[in-house]
Amino acid sequence: LAKTTQPISMDSYEGQEVNITCSHNNIATNDYITWYQQFPSQGPRFIIQGYKTKVTNEVASLFIPADRKSSTLSLPRVSLSDTAVYYCLVGALGKIIFGKGTRLHILP
Amino acid sequence: DADVTQTPRNRITKTGKRIMLECSQTKGHDRMYWYRQDPGLGLRLIYYSFDVKDINKGEISDGYSVSRQAQAKFSLSLESAIPNQTALYFCATSENGLPSGEQFFGPGTRLTVL
């Protein structure tokens, strides 16, 4: 099972771009990379998913290099409400592993 | 997400008791999942079901059982609760199996085993 490594915590300021990098050295060929956001006492919420190169949606971008051994979630112009835990997931059917996530704290 | 509901939201029980946590969804998804989350940790998959006749063990199924009563309902049982099963439990659904599908999570059930 592919395991992921993320920074335990990060601080940033409102209006800044935040990049969270996840390492997944033993990612399998059929594994996708997915990011979720979780607020305290709530279930995780899907942010973005990708397989390779770059994916962008209305809230974030996901950058995946050619070797797919890492990925970077980019949050443009963060606000205080982006303070949450962000999880990088790698896996296929039924074998998804949530790591400990990155606790992002946005400062005014 | 109001489309995925969990009952009860909070439960305190004693060691050795049988407990059932229920999950219902109105999203019409075939696939349903049960996770547990311990303080400061990520979610771990307990069981998952791809349709009514399909049940699969996840990473930490020991001490748990599930029942998929209908497409919309997926129950998690602790046959004989023990204190280290104290955790936050989440149910989730997806339209397609991972990796192609987004999972939608319920609000969680906070279970305390004394």
Coordinates of C-alpha atoms in Angstrom, one line a residue, chain A residues 30-67:
Chain A
N30 CA -3.1 2.5 -11.1
D31 CA -3.1 4.8 -8.1
Y32 CA -4.7 8.2 -8.3
I33 CA -3.8 11.1 -6.0
T34 CA -6.6 12.8 -4.1
W35 CA -6.7 15.6 -1.6
Y36 CA -9.4 16.2 1.0
Q37 CA -10.0 19.0 3.5
Q38 CA -11.3 18.5 7.0
F39 CA -12.6 20.9 9.5
P40 CA -12.9 20.0 13.2
S41 CA -15.7 17.5 14.0
Q42 CA -16.7 17.3 10.3
G43 CA -16.2 14.7 7.7
P44 CA -13.5 15.3 5.1
R45 CA -14.5 17.1 1.9
F46 CA -13.1 16.3 -1.5
I47 CA -10.8 19.0 -3.0
I48 CA -9.2 17.7 -6.1
Q49 CA -7.9 14.5 -7.7
G50 CA -5.4 13.7 -10.4
Y51 CA -3.3 11.1 -12.0
K52 CA -0.5 13.0 -13.7
T53 CA 0.6 16.5 -14.8
K54 CA -1.7 19.3 -13.6
V55 CA -5.3 19.5 -12.6
T56 CA -7.2 22.7 -11.8
N57 CA -10.6 23.3 -10.4
E58 CA -12.4 26.3 -8.9
V59 CA -10.7 25.9 -5.5
A60 CA -7.2 24.4 -6.1
S61 CA -4.6 23.1 -8.4
L62 CA -2.8 19.8 -8.2
F63 CA 0.7 19.5 -9.7
I64 CA 2.1 16.0 -10.3
P65 CA 5.6 15.5 -11.7
A66 CA 6.3 12.8 -14.3
D67 CA 7.6 10.3 -11.8

